[in-house]
């Protein structure tokens, strides 16, 4: 904007200066020529009136020559040409006059309608030619036949107007420079509040809701700054209200989850007893007992997941990290849930890192359980170390990939797969079968064949971030989803 303002100022100043120069040159040239023309006509008329009284008509060539000389002497030694019918005489016998006195001017003078003048260009030089018919005195307006022409050089007038043009033209440069300086000052004055407003807007966009601008004056920019402050106030108030509501919602979830644990423990005990005696019950009662047991277990997992998420939201989660063999951790997680025969594991041996073993188990359980539940065999788990390669950040990473050969995830599902309570296959019917293995401490780690709570992948991602890592999802070329866990390879004895 600064450049546009400066360019606009300079262009306007340049156009104004050029226009003023052109008008000044035109007016000055007209005034100079007009003054010269008036002086030449008046001088010729007065001198002819004085000299013509002593001329006898009809004149001879000597009389015409003497008449021309006297007129020339009285008007500043200009070249004077006197004509009478076929006779003509010149005050300067060496001067060439035919090219400077045009036929048009001669005809106008011969018509006897008063003094006439004409500007002509002859051999590159400007001249003013004034023609005057000599009339009889005593009120007799008839022409005597004498015609007088005075030739005046306009070189001085041309030089004066050219000098004026040069001086005005030379003044354009300082005018343009001054316009540029004024434009810079004006741009600084105008754009300074705009820059402050832009800076405040960027601060607001980065989360600084307390960013405000100082309002000065009563112009449009002041109105804009005032509107920005009002908008920021409203946004800050909304943010405070939303944060308060979010905090209340989190406390509510945590409180409800906590309060549900005691009755759920009792329900789980009863459901376990019913399931153990299900074979001794009638078929309908046995089916109902197994359903109650499965749904009670599902509800218990949901409560645990909610409590885990609430701990992440409250920033109350800490790592219990120690040096861990990751290959052993992955194998133990698969064996604990009875997935060893259902999963192909390609684990690099000797990969040791400082991690929270329980939380890594939660991540593995959720990723593999998700692949078994929604994908298709074979499900492959790969563990390796990545040094970043070309273009990397120079650090080493532990990379765990869980891949299946199912239909994969649609693009919109890949974008939301880590959202809380998001279920990519919402149409899948809920299974009443019990879990086929033990579950992790939190997350949808069981392979129940039904839907989980929709919190497992979110919990897995939070645990990865807690380690300074991340989880990414992609699609295999031939179908199937690939979930990639990346954790920084820390080998020292450190913990959090």
Tab-separated table of C-alpha atoms in Angstrom, residues 20-472:
chain	number	residue	atom	x	y	z
A	20	UNK	CA	0.767	23.652	-15.189
A	21	UNK	CA	3.913	23.888	-17.322
A	22	UNK	CA	1.958	23.532	-20.536
A	23	UNK	CA	-0.598	26.138	-19.479
A	24	UNK	CA	2.100	28.540	-18.258
A	25	UNK	CA	4.069	28.145	-21.464
A	26	UNK	CA	0.993	28.704	-23.578
A	27	UNK	CA	-0.101	31.791	-21.657
A	28	UNK	CA	3.411	33.237	-21.495
A	29	UNK	CA	4.020	32.690	-25.195
A	30	UNK	CA	0.665	34.213	-26.062
A	31	UNK	CA	1.312	37.227	-23.848
A	32	UNK	CA	4.812	37.830	-25.288
A	33	UNK	CA	3.666	37.486	-28.876
A	34	UNK	CA	0.582	39.581	-28.245
A	35	UNK	CA	2.655	42.377	-26.761
A	36	UNK	CA	5.087	42.257	-29.665
A	37	UNK	CA	2.287	42.204	-32.209
A	38	UNK	CA	0.478	45.156	-30.612
A	39	UNK	CA	3.696	47.163	-30.363
A	40	UNK	CA	4.622	46.429	-33.973
A	41	UNK	CA	1.174	47.397	-35.314
A	42	UNK	CA	0.966	50.587	-33.248
A	43	UNK	CA	4.517	51.654	-34.085
A	44	UNK	CA	3.980	51.070	-37.791
A	45	UNK	CA	0.635	52.850	-37.842
A	46	UNK	CA	1.995	55.920	-36.019
A	47	UNK	CA	5.188	56.113	-38.092
A	48	UNK	CA	3.336	55.726	-41.377
A	49	UNK	CA	0.913	58.466	-40.323
A	50	UNK	CA	3.843	60.833	-39.764
A	51	UNK	CA	5.904	59.988	-42.847
A	52	UNK	CA	3.048	59.535	-45.348
A	53	UNK	CA	2.035	63.218	-45.162
A	54	UNK	CA	5.192	64.206	-47.096
A	55	UNK	CA	4.745	61.652	-49.894
A	56	UNK	CA	3.447	62.898	-53.228
A	57	UNK	CA	1.232	60.614	-55.271
A	58	UNK	CA	1.844	58.934	-57.552
A	59	UNK	CA	5.325	58.203	-56.164
A	60	UNK	CA	8.393	57.052	-58.070
A	61	UNK	CA	10.912	54.442	-56.922
A	62	UNK	CA	13.151	57.001	-55.189
A	63	UNK	CA	10.179	58.363	-53.258
A	64	UNK	CA	9.167	54.846	-52.215
A	65	UNK	CA	12.732	54.024	-51.131
A	66	UNK	CA	12.977	57.240	-49.092
A	67	UNK	CA	9.545	56.514	-47.560
A	68	UNK	CA	10.607	52.972	-46.615
A	69	UNK	CA	13.839	54.202	-45.025
A	70	UNK	CA	12.113	56.868	-42.923
A	71	UNK	CA	9.480	54.399	-41.702
A	72	UNK	CA	12.195	51.852	-40.838
A	73	UNK	CA	14.200	54.434	-38.919
A	74	UNK	CA	11.169	55.390	-36.860
A	75	UNK	CA	10.221	51.829	-35.831
A	76	UNK	CA	13.577	50.483	-34.737
A	77	UNK	CA	15.271	49.754	-38.045
A	78	UNK	CA	12.970	46.922	-38.932
A	79	UNK	CA	12.824	45.853	-42.548
A	80	UNK	CA	10.122	47.885	-44.275
A	81	UNK	CA	8.717	47.179	-47.723
A	82	UNK	CA	6.578	49.780	-49.507
A	83	UNK	CA	4.499	48.885	-52.549
A	84	UNK	CA	2.557	51.048	-54.935
A	85	UNK	CA	0.891	49.236	-57.788
A	86	UNK	CA	3.818	47.666	-59.695
A	87	UNK	CA	6.505	49.614	-57.827
A	88	UNK	CA	8.158	48.437	-54.611
A	89	UNK	CA	11.029	49.601	-52.399
A	90	UNK	CA	12.795	48.117	-49.373
A	91	UNK	CA	14.537	49.852	-46.517
A	92	UNK	CA	17.274	47.220	-46.700
A	93	UNK	CA	18.108	46.565	-50.333
A	94	UNK	CA	20.065	43.411	-49.414
A	95	UNK	CA	17.222	41.797	-47.486
A	96	UNK	CA	15.181	39.073	-49.144
A	97	UNK	CA	11.522	39.769	-48.488
A	98	UNK	CA	9.582	37.739	-50.994
A	99	UNK	CA	9.603	34.603	-48.838
A	100	UNK	CA	8.409	36.448	-45.753
A	101	UNK	CA	5.498	38.466	-47.146
A	102	UNK	CA	2.883	35.936	-48.198
A	103	UNK	CA	0.295	36.411	-50.944
A	104	UNK	CA	-2.424	35.949	-48.366
A	105	UNK	CA	-1.184	38.942	-46.343
A	106	UNK	CA	-0.805	41.088	-49.482
A	107	UNK	CA	-4.379	40.336	-50.472
A	108	UNK	CA	-5.673	41.238	-47.023
A	109	UNK	CA	-3.778	44.556	-47.027
A	110	UNK	CA	-4.834	45.346	-50.583
A	111	UNK	CA	-8.446	44.925	-49.499
A	112	UNK	CA	-7.883	48.011	-47.381
A	113	UNK	CA	-9.508	46.729	-44.190
A	114	UNK	CA	-6.877	48.053	-41.772
A	115	UNK	CA	-3.640	46.686	-40.371
A	116	UNK	CA	-2.987	42.997	-40.766
A	117	UNK	CA	-0.226	40.796	-39.330
A	118	UNK	CA	1.001	37.269	-39.822
A	119	UNK	CA	3.630	35.085	-38.144
A	120	UNK	CA	5.778	33.174	-40.611
A	121	UNK	CA	8.691	30.728	-40.412
A	122	UNK	CA	11.465	31.532	-42.844
A	123	UNK	CA	14.690	29.574	-43.000
A	124	UNK	CA	14.050	28.189	-39.532
A	125	UNK	CA	13.512	31.570	-37.908
A	126	UNK	CA	10.215	33.111	-36.755
A	127	UNK	CA	9.098	36.539	-38.058
A	128	UNK	CA	6.156	38.838	-37.553
A	129	UNK	CA	5.012	40.627	-40.721
A	130	UNK	CA	2.647	43.593	-40.301
A	131	UNK	CA	0.874	45.060	-43.349
A	132	UNK	CA	-0.887	48.412	-43.493
A	133	UNK	CA	-2.689	50.224	-46.336
A	134	UNK	CA	-2.061	54.003	-46.431
A	135	UNK	CA	-5.322	55.973	-46.533
A	136	UNK	CA	-6.013	59.610	-47.268
A	137	UNK	CA	-6.225	62.077	-44.431
A	138	UNK	CA	-9.103	64.433	-43.506
A	139	UNK	CA	-11.534	61.604	-42.844
A	140	UNK	CA	-11.263	60.179	-46.353
A	141	UNK	CA	-11.004	56.463	-45.706
A	142	UNK	CA	-10.144	55.569	-49.280
A	143	UNK	CA	-6.824	53.875	-49.772
A	144	UNK	CA	-4.102	55.740	-51.539
A	145	UNK	CA	-2.637	52.654	-53.149
A	146	UNK	CA	0.388	52.681	-50.891
A	147	UNK	CA	0.972	49.454	-48.946
A	148	UNK	CA	3.527	49.269	-46.137
A	149	UNK	CA	4.911	46.008	-44.693
A	150	UNK	CA	7.179	45.791	-41.640
A	151	UNK	CA	9.144	42.609	-40.952
A	152	UNK	CA	10.101	42.031	-37.308
A	153	UNK	CA	12.302	39.124	-36.139
A	154	UNK	CA	10.805	37.086	-33.270
A	155	UNK	CA	14.025	35.371	-32.273
A	156	UNK	CA	14.212	37.185	-28.935
A	157	UNK	CA	10.622	36.320	-28.085
A	158	UNK	CA	11.203	32.707	-29.044
A	159	UNK	CA	14.299	32.566	-26.843
A	160	UNK	CA	12.405	34.142	-23.935
A	161	UNK	CA	9.550	31.640	-24.119
A	162	UNK	CA	12.033	28.757	-24.528
A	163	UNK	CA	13.941	29.937	-21.448
A	164	UNK	CA	10.669	30.153	-19.550
A	165	UNK	CA	9.782	26.621	-20.635
A	166	UNK	CA	13.201	25.319	-19.567
A	167	UNK	CA	12.930	26.941	-16.143
A	168	UNK	CA	9.424	25.573	-15.579
A	169	UNK	CA	10.493	22.160	-16.835
A	170	UNK	CA	13.471	22.178	-14.473
A	171	UNK	CA	11.067	22.868	-11.634
A	172	UNK	CA	9.195	19.612	-12.316
A	173	UNK	CA	11.950	17.479	-10.776
A	174	UNK	CA	11.885	19.175	-7.352
A	175	UNK	CA	8.097	19.139	-7.441
A	176	UNK	CA	8.074	15.383	-8.067
A	177	UNK	CA	10.712	14.802	-5.363
A	178	UNK	CA	8.748	16.925	-2.926
A	179	UNK	CA	5.589	14.999	-3.829
A	180	UNK	CA	7.392	11.699	-3.168
A	181	UNK	CA	8.591	12.956	0.241
A	182	UNK	CA	5.134	14.189	1.139
A	183	UNK	CA	3.693	10.868	-0.068
A	184	UNK	CA	6.069	8.957	2.205
A	185	UNK	CA	5.126	11.151	5.157
A	186	UNK	CA	1.421	10.807	4.365
A	187	UNK	CA	1.766	7.065	3.860
A	188	UNK	CA	3.519	6.752	7.208
A	189	UNK	CA	0.809	8.758	8.908
A	190	UNK	CA	-2.005	6.809	7.243
A	191	UNK	CA	-0.445	3.351	7.380
A	192	UNK	CA	0.889	3.514	10.940
A	193	UNK	CA	-2.520	2.754	12.498
A	194	UNK	CA	-3.104	0.163	9.774
A	195	UNK	CA	0.158	-1.586	10.694
A	196	UNK	CA	-0.760	-1.489	14.374
A	197	UNK	CA	-4.156	-2.928	13.547
A	198	UNK	CA	-2.560	-5.658	11.437
A	199	UNK	CA	-0.133	-6.514	14.252
A	200	UNK	CA	-2.988	-6.722	16.731
A	201	UNK	CA	-4.953	-8.913	14.323
A	202	UNK	CA	-2.020	-11.323	13.972
A	203	UNK	CA	-1.637	-11.465	17.757
A	204	UNK	CA	-5.351	-12.168	18.062
A	205	UNK	CA	-5.056	-14.915	15.445
A	206	UNK	CA	-2.238	-16.579	17.418
A	207	UNK	CA	-4.415	-16.759	20.526
A	208	UNK	CA	-3.602	-13.510	22.325
A	209	UNK	CA	-7.186	-12.476	22.973
A	210	UNK	CA	-6.034	-9.534	25.078
A	211	UNK	CA	-4.551	-7.776	22.045
A	212	UNK	CA	-6.026	-4.283	21.536
A	213	UNK	CA	-5.218	-1.138	19.551
A	214	UNK	CA	-5.231	2.448	20.791
A	215	UNK	CA	-8.038	4.485	19.241
A	216	UNK	CA	-7.046	8.013	18.208
A	217	UNK	CA	-9.204	10.532	16.401
A	218	UNK	CA	-12.621	10.188	14.867
A	219	UNK	CA	-11.848	9.185	11.274
A	220	UNK	CA	-12.547	5.926	9.456
A	221	UNK	CA	-9.374	4.277	10.785
A	222	UNK	CA	-10.415	5.159	14.326
A	223	UNK	CA	-13.819	3.588	13.662
A	224	UNK	CA	-12.082	0.473	12.324
A	225	UNK	CA	-9.833	0.271	15.405
A	226	UNK	CA	-12.837	0.735	17.671
A	227	UNK	CA	-14.705	-2.046	15.849
A	228	UNK	CA	-11.655	-4.322	16.167
A	229	UNK	CA	-11.490	-3.723	19.921
A	230	UNK	CA	-15.198	-4.417	20.295
A	231	UNK	CA	-14.831	-7.639	18.290
A	232	UNK	CA	-11.823	-8.691	20.382
A	233	UNK	CA	-13.766	-7.971	23.595
A	234	UNK	CA	-16.678	-10.095	22.390
A	235	UNK	CA	-14.325	-12.885	21.298
A	236	UNK	CA	-12.493	-12.832	24.619
A	237	UNK	CA	-15.754	-12.949	26.534
A	238	UNK	CA	-16.939	-15.866	24.398
A	239	UNK	CA	-13.626	-17.646	24.918
A	240	UNK	CA	-13.834	-17.234	28.678
A	241	UNK	CA	-17.392	-18.535	28.664
A	242	UNK	CA	-16.509	-21.492	26.441
A	243	UNK	CA	-13.517	-22.378	28.591
A	244	UNK	CA	-15.675	-22.259	31.685
A	245	UNK	CA	-18.305	-24.471	30.066
A	246	UNK	CA	-15.602	-26.852	28.827
A	247	UNK	CA	-14.096	-27.062	32.302
A	248	UNK	CA	-17.537	-27.785	33.747
A	249	UNK	CA	-18.133	-30.476	31.118
A	250	UNK	CA	-14.791	-32.112	31.896
A	251	UNK	CA	-15.479	-32.050	35.616
A	252	UNK	CA	-18.907	-33.489	34.959
A	253	UNK	CA	-17.472	-36.350	32.882
A	254	UNK	CA	-14.794	-37.042	35.461
A	255	UNK	CA	-17.283	-36.946	38.329
A	256	UNK	CA	-19.809	-39.132	36.534
A	257	UNK	CA	-17.127	-41.634	35.553
A	258	UNK	CA	-15.837	-41.760	39.087
A	259	UNK	CA	-19.315	-42.184	40.548
A	260	UNK	CA	-20.098	-44.991	38.087
A	261	UNK	CA	-17.089	-47.092	39.053
A	262	UNK	CA	-18.534	-48.331	42.365
A	263	UNK	CA	-21.893	-49.562	41.000
A	264	UNK	CA	-20.121	-50.934	37.927
A	265	UNK	CA	-17.798	-52.968	40.102
A	266	UNK	CA	-20.800	-54.551	41.790
A	267	UNK	CA	-22.543	-55.133	38.445
A	268	UNK	CA	-19.364	-56.699	37.037
A	269	UNK	CA	-19.162	-59.132	39.966
A	270	UNK	CA	-22.803	-60.124	39.494
A	271	UNK	CA	-22.386	-60.456	35.724
A	272	UNK	CA	-19.309	-62.616	36.209
A	273	UNK	CA	-21.218	-64.980	38.498
A	274	UNK	CA	-24.097	-65.167	36.023
A	275	UNK	CA	-21.737	-65.929	33.141
A	276	UNK	CA	-20.023	-68.699	35.133
A	277	UNK	CA	-23.402	-70.327	35.783
A	278	UNK	CA	-24.790	-69.617	32.304
A	279	UNK	CA	-24.419	-73.288	31.222
A	280	UNK	CA	-26.760	-74.342	34.015
A	281	UNK	CA	-29.478	-71.840	33.054
A	282	UNK	CA	-32.223	-72.201	30.443
A	283	UNK	CA	-31.131	-71.061	26.923
A	284	UNK	CA	-32.900	-67.696	27.073
A	285	UNK	CA	-31.586	-66.938	30.533
A	286	UNK	CA	-28.073	-68.025	29.532
A	287	UNK	CA	-28.172	-65.740	26.502
A	288	UNK	CA	-29.390	-62.872	28.681
A	289	UNK	CA	-26.641	-63.530	31.246
A	290	UNK	CA	-23.951	-63.452	28.589
A	291	UNK	CA	-25.421	-60.252	27.101
A	292	UNK	CA	-25.465	-58.576	30.515
A	293	UNK	CA	-21.852	-59.610	31.085
A	294	UNK	CA	-20.697	-58.284	27.694
A	295	UNK	CA	-22.533	-54.974	28.018
A	296	UNK	CA	-21.331	-54.521	31.592
A	297	UNK	CA	-17.751	-55.051	30.441
A	298	UNK	CA	-18.316	-52.583	27.605
A	299	UNK	CA	-19.714	-49.992	30.002
A	300	UNK	CA	-16.788	-50.537	32.340
A	301	UNK	CA	-14.335	-49.906	29.474
A	302	UNK	CA	-16.212	-46.744	28.494
A	303	UNK	CA	-15.998	-45.402	32.039
A	304	UNK	CA	-12.277	-46.181	32.172
A	305	UNK	CA	-11.751	-44.441	28.822
A	306	UNK	CA	-13.670	-41.390	29.965
A	307	UNK	CA	-11.607	-41.155	33.104
A	308	UNK	CA	-8.403	-41.488	31.100
A	309	UNK	CA	-9.459	-38.748	28.686
A	310	UNK	CA	-10.424	-36.498	31.585
A	311	UNK	CA	-6.955	-36.973	33.063
A	312	UNK	CA	-5.382	-35.914	29.745
A	313	UNK	CA	-7.651	-32.868	29.597
A	314	UNK	CA	-6.755	-31.916	33.147
A	315	UNK	CA	-3.009	-32.241	32.344
A	316	UNK	CA	-2.820	-34.702	35.206
A	317	UNK	CA	-1.085	-37.475	33.225
A	318	UNK	CA	2.599	-38.157	33.831
A	319	UNK	CA	4.973	-40.659	32.282
A	320	UNK	CA	6.451	-43.426	34.383
A	321	UNK	CA	9.327	-43.883	31.960
A	322	UNK	CA	12.201	-46.314	32.076
A	323	UNK	CA	14.530	-48.058	29.638
A	324	UNK	CA	12.372	-50.654	27.891
A	325	UNK	CA	12.947	-53.279	25.220
A	326	UNK	CA	10.245	-52.336	22.721
A	327	UNK	CA	10.215	-55.640	20.858
A	328	UNK	CA	9.516	-57.479	24.118
A	329	UNK	CA	6.829	-54.929	25.002
A	330	UNK	CA	5.021	-55.443	21.670
A	331	UNK	CA	5.226	-59.247	21.942
A	332	UNK	CA	3.923	-59.148	25.507
A	333	UNK	CA	1.009	-56.898	24.474
A	334	UNK	CA	0.012	-59.300	21.663
A	335	UNK	CA	0.373	-62.375	23.875
A	336	UNK	CA	-1.656	-60.820	26.704
A	337	UNK	CA	-4.650	-60.476	24.402
A	338	UNK	CA	-4.242	-63.750	22.558
A	339	UNK	CA	-3.345	-62.084	19.268
A	340	UNK	CA	0.001	-63.780	18.675
A	341	UNK	CA	-1.431	-66.272	16.159
A	342	UNK	CA	-3.554	-63.619	14.409
A	343	UNK	CA	-0.850	-61.021	13.846
A	344	UNK	CA	2.399	-61.224	11.871
A	345	UNK	CA	5.089	-59.471	13.883
A	346	UNK	CA	8.323	-58.218	12.265
A	347	UNK	CA	10.180	-56.705	15.192
A	348	UNK	CA	13.722	-55.364	15.126
A	349	UNK	CA	15.523	-56.788	18.121
A	350	UNK	CA	17.527	-54.780	20.582
A	351	UNK	CA	15.521	-51.572	20.259
A	352	UNK	CA	15.649	-50.066	23.724
A	353	UNK	CA	14.188	-46.646	24.582
A	354	UNK	CA	13.022	-44.669	27.584
A	355	UNK	CA	9.208	-45.028	27.498
A	356	UNK	CA	6.272	-45.691	29.747
A	357	UNK	CA	5.759	-49.407	29.137
A	358	UNK	CA	2.100	-49.365	30.210
A	359	UNK	CA	1.232	-46.523	27.858
A	360	UNK	CA	3.068	-48.123	24.941
A	361	UNK	CA	1.011	-51.243	25.652
A	362	UNK	CA	-2.151	-49.119	25.458
A	363	UNK	CA	-1.070	-47.703	22.066
A	364	UNK	CA	-0.241	-51.144	20.635
A	365	UNK	CA	-3.490	-52.626	21.965
A	366	UNK	CA	-5.598	-49.894	20.382
A	367	UNK	CA	-3.832	-49.935	17.005
A	368	UNK	CA	-3.782	-53.727	16.648
A	369	UNK	CA	-7.285	-54.127	18.084
A	370	UNK	CA	-8.599	-51.578	15.599
A	371	UNK	CA	-6.917	-53.433	12.701
A	372	UNK	CA	-8.341	-56.810	13.812
A	373	UNK	CA	-11.788	-55.364	14.418
A	374	UNK	CA	-12.232	-53.312	11.231
A	375	UNK	CA	-9.568	-54.587	8.847
A	376	UNK	CA	-8.875	-57.931	7.221
A	377	UNK	CA	-6.033	-60.413	7.649
A	378	UNK	CA	-3.166	-60.552	7.444
A	379	UNK	CA	-2.492	-57.874	10.073
A	380	UNK	CA	1.197	-56.966	10.246
A	381	UNK	CA	3.075	-55.237	13.059
A	382	UNK	CA	6.512	-53.859	12.130
A	383	UNK	CA	9.034	-52.320	14.539
A	384	UNK	CA	12.166	-50.542	13.298
A	385	UNK	CA	14.457	-47.567	13.955
A	386	UNK	CA	14.466	-44.623	11.564
A	387	UNK	CA	17.419	-42.194	11.576
A	388	UNK	CA	15.461	-39.563	9.632
A	389	UNK	CA	17.238	-40.143	6.314
A	390	UNK	CA	17.858	-37.280	3.882
A	391	UNK	CA	16.014	-34.128	4.860
A	392	UNK	CA	15.336	-35.474	8.357
A	393	UNK	CA	15.870	-33.614	11.605
A	394	UNK	CA	18.980	-35.652	12.448
A	395	UNK	CA	17.335	-37.544	15.352
A	396	UNK	CA	16.470	-41.226	15.598
A	397	UNK	CA	12.894	-42.421	15.866
A	398	UNK	CA	11.206	-45.658	16.809
A	399	UNK	CA	8.663	-46.493	14.110
A	400	UNK	CA	5.861	-49.000	14.755
A	401	UNK	CA	3.560	-49.754	11.807
A	402	UNK	CA	0.280	-51.650	12.073
A	403	UNK	CA	-1.124	-52.578	8.668
A	404	UNK	CA	-4.142	-54.588	7.582
A	405	UNK	CA	-5.537	-55.663	4.209
A	406	UNK	CA	-9.131	-54.571	4.654
A	407	UNK	CA	-11.058	-51.920	2.725
A	408	UNK	CA	-9.069	-49.135	4.373
A	409	UNK	CA	-10.376	-45.755	5.412
A	410	UNK	CA	-12.071	-43.152	3.262
A	411	UNK	CA	-10.278	-39.764	3.079
A	412	UNK	CA	-12.837	-38.119	5.356
A	413	UNK	CA	-12.474	-40.973	7.858
A	414	UNK	CA	-8.662	-40.649	7.846
A	415	UNK	CA	-9.016	-36.976	8.782
A	416	UNK	CA	-11.282	-37.758	11.750
A	417	UNK	CA	-10.101	-41.165	12.904
A	418	UNK	CA	-8.402	-39.670	15.994
A	419	UNK	CA	-11.415	-37.557	16.981
A	420	UNK	CA	-13.143	-38.498	20.193
A	421	UNK	CA	-16.235	-40.695	19.827
A	422	UNK	CA	-15.700	-40.926	16.063
A	423	UNK	CA	-16.574	-44.311	14.613
A	424	UNK	CA	-15.641	-44.903	10.999
A	425	UNK	CA	-18.132	-47.779	10.696
A	426	UNK	CA	-21.188	-46.437	12.494
A	427	UNK	CA	-23.471	-48.911	10.712
A	428	UNK	CA	-21.748	-51.963	12.186
A	429	UNK	CA	-24.050	-53.879	14.520
A	430	UNK	CA	-22.999	-54.287	18.099
A	431	UNK	CA	-21.773	-57.703	19.022
A	432	UNK	CA	-22.860	-59.498	22.113
A	433	UNK	CA	-19.780	-61.685	22.156
A	434	UNK	CA	-17.358	-61.266	24.979
A	435	UNK	CA	-13.803	-60.029	24.504
A	436	UNK	CA	-11.429	-62.652	23.233
A	437	UNK	CA	-8.614	-61.475	25.448
A	438	UNK	CA	-7.572	-59.204	28.202
A	439	UNK	CA	-7.789	-55.489	27.510
A	440	UNK	CA	-5.444	-52.580	28.040
A	441	UNK	CA	-5.795	-50.184	30.884
A	442	UNK	CA	-7.651	-47.733	28.635
A	443	UNK	CA	-8.857	-47.583	25.069
A	444	UNK	CA	-10.652	-49.989	22.756
A	445	UNK	CA	-8.060	-52.650	23.093
A	446	UNK	CA	-10.314	-55.693	23.026
A	447	UNK	CA	-11.176	-57.550	19.867
A	448	UNK	CA	-14.829	-57.966	20.579
A	449	UNK	CA	-15.982	-57.780	17.033
A	450	UNK	CA	-18.295	-54.934	17.887
A	451	UNK	CA	-17.988	-51.224	18.250
A	452	UNK	CA	-15.793	-49.661	20.884
A	453	UNK	CA	-16.391	-46.394	22.670
A	454	UNK	CA	-14.790	-44.291	19.938
A	455	UNK	CA	-12.136	-43.101	22.393
A	456	UNK	CA	-9.410	-45.678	21.817
A	457	UNK	CA	-7.623	-43.941	18.932
A	458	UNK	CA	-7.845	-40.580	20.695
A	459	UNK	CA	-6.286	-42.112	23.819
A	460	UNK	CA	-3.554	-43.760	21.727
A	461	UNK	CA	-2.677	-40.414	20.101
A	462	UNK	CA	-2.596	-38.636	23.473
A	463	UNK	CA	-0.204	-41.288	24.823
A	464	UNK	CA	2.022	-40.905	21.750
A	465	UNK	CA	2.110	-37.122	22.180
A	466	UNK	CA	2.939	-37.580	25.841
A	467	UNK	CA	6.119	-39.333	24.672
A	468	UNK	CA	6.877	-36.532	22.167
A	469	UNK	CA	5.702	-38.647	19.247
A	470	UNK	CA	2.715	-38.920	16.964
A	471	UNK	CA	0.497	-41.377	15.112
A	472	UNK	CA	-0.247	-41.051	11.407
